[in-house]
GROMACS .gro file of C-alpha atoms in nm:
model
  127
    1UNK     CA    1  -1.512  -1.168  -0.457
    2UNK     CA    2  -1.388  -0.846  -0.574
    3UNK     CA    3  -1.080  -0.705  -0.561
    4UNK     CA    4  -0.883  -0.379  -0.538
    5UNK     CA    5  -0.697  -0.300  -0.833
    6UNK     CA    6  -0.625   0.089  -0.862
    7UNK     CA    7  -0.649   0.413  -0.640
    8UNK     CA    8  -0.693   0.736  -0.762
    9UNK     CA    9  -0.544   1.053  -0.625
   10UNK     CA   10  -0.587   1.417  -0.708
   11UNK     CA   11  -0.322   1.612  -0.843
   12UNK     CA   12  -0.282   1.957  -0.943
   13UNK     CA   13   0.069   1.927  -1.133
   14UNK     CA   14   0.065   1.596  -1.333
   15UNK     CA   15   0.499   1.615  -1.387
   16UNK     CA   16   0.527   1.745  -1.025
   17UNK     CA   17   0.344   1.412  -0.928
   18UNK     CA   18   0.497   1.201  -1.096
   19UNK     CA   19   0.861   1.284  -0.988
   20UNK     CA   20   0.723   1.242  -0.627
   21UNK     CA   21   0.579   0.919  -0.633
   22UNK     CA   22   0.887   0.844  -0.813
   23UNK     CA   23   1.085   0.912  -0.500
   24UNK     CA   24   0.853   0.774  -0.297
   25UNK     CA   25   0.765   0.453  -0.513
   26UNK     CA   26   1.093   0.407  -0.660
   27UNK     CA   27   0.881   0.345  -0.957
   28UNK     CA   28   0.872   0.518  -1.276
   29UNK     CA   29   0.498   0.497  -1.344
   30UNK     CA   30   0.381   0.524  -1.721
   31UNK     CA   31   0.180   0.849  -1.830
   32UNK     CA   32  -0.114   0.691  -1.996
   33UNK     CA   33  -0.283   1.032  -2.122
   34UNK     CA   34  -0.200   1.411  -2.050
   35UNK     CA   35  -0.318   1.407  -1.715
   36UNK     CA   36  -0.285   1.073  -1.555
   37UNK     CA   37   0.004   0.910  -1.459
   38UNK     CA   38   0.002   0.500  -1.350
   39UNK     CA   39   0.276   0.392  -1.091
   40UNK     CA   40   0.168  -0.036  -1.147
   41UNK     CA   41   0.312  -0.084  -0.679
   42UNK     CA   42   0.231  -0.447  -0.528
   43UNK     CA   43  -0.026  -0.599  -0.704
   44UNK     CA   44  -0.232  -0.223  -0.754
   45UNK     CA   45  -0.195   0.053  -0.943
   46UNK     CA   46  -0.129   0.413  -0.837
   47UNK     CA   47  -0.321   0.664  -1.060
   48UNK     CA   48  -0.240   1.044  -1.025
   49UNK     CA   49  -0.517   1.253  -1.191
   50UNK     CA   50  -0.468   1.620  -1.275
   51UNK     CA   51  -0.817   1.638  -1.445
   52UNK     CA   52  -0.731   2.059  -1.593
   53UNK     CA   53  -0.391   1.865  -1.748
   54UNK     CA   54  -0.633   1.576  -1.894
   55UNK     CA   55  -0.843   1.810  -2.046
   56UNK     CA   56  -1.149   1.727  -1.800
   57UNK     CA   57  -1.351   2.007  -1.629
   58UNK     CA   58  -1.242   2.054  -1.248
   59UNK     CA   59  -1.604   2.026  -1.135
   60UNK     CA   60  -1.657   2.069  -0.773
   61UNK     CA   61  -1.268   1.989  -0.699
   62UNK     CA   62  -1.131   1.688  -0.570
   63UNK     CA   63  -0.997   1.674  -0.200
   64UNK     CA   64  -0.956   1.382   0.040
   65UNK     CA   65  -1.080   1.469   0.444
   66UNK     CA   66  -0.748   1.455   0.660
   67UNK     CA   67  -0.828   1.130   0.793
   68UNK     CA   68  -0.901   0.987   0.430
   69UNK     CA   69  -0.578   0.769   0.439
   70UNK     CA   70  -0.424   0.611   0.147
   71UNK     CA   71  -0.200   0.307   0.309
   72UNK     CA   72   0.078   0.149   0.185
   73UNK     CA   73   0.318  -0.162   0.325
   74UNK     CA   74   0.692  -0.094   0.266
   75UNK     CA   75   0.948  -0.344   0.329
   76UNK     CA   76   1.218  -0.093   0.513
   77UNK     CA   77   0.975   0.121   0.724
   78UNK     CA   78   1.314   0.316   0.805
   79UNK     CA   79   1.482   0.359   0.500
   80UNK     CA   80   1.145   0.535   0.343
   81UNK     CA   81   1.113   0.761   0.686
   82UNK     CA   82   1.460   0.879   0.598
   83UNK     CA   83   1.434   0.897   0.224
   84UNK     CA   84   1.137   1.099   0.304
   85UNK     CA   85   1.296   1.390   0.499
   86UNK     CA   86   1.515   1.493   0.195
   87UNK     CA   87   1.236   1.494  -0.053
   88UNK     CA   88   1.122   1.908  -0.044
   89UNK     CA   89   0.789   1.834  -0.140
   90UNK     CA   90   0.677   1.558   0.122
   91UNK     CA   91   0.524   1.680   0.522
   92UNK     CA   92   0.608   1.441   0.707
   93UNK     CA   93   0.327   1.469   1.003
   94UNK     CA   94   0.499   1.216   1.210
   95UNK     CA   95   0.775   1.028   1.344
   96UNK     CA   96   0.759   0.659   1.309
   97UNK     CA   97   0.508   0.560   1.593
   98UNK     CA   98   0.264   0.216   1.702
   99UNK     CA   99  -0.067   0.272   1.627
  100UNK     CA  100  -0.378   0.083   1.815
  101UNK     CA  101  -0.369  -0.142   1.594
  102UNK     CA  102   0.059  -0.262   1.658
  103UNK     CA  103   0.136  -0.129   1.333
  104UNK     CA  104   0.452   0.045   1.330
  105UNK     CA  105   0.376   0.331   1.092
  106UNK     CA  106   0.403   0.727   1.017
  107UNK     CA  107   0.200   0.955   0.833
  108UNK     CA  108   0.287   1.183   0.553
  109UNK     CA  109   0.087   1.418   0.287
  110UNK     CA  110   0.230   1.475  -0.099
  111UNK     CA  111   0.260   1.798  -0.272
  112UNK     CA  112  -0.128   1.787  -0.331
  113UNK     CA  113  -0.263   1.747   0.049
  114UNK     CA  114  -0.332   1.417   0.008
  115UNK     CA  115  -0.334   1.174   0.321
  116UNK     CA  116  -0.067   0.935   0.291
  117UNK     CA  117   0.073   0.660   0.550
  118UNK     CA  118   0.323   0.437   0.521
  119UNK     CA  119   0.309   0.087   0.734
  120UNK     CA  120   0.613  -0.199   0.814
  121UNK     CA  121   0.490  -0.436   0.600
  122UNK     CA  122   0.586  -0.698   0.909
  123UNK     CA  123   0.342  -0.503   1.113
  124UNK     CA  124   0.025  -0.464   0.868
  125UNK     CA  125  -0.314  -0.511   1.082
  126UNK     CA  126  -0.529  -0.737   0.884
  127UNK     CA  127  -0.807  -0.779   1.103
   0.00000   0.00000   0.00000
């Protein structure tokens, strides 16, 4: 059985991404090269990849569709929300709402556009 043991999300300011998902995390994160940055978050790690800051071509850019989701399970669903509003850099595109699912959730993109929600951890669908 395999199992899920990083994500990878694209950046365009490695140190800009770093302080966020500091904020967000509450984790410091370890810079492994120029352009990637490793927040190690429940079990998974967190990679943010600024490929121009690693030296890497940009290719064809990187960019996730709006619905592309990355999910995460917080213990105080609240207490994020809230922490949240006061960081410049975050959109929050929701107020903390039930999905179809029951899980009690809202939805936020970083600096970067990227897709972000963040679930009660009580309240996690697992199928």
């Amino acid at each position: 059985m395999a199992k899920l043991f990083r994500i990878v999300l694209p950046v365009s300011d490695i140190e800009q991404a770093a302080d966020f998902y500091f904020q967000v995390l509450g984790v410091k994160g370890k810079r492994v090269s120029s352009g990637k940055h490793f927040f190690e978050y429940e079990g998974f790690s967190l990679s943010c990849y600024d490929p121009l800051a690693n030296g890497d071509k940009l290719g064809q850019g990187w960019m996730h569709h709006e619905n592309q989701f990355t999910y995460f399970s917080v213990k105080n669903l609240d207490a994020l929300f809230f922490r949240l509003m006061k960081i410049p850099d975050a959109e929050i595109d929701s107020n903390i709402k039930e999905n179809e699912l029951g899980e009690r959730l809202f939805y936020v993109l970083d600096p970067f556009g990227n897709p972000l929600c963040f679930v009660d951890e009580k309240t996690v669908y697992e199928g």
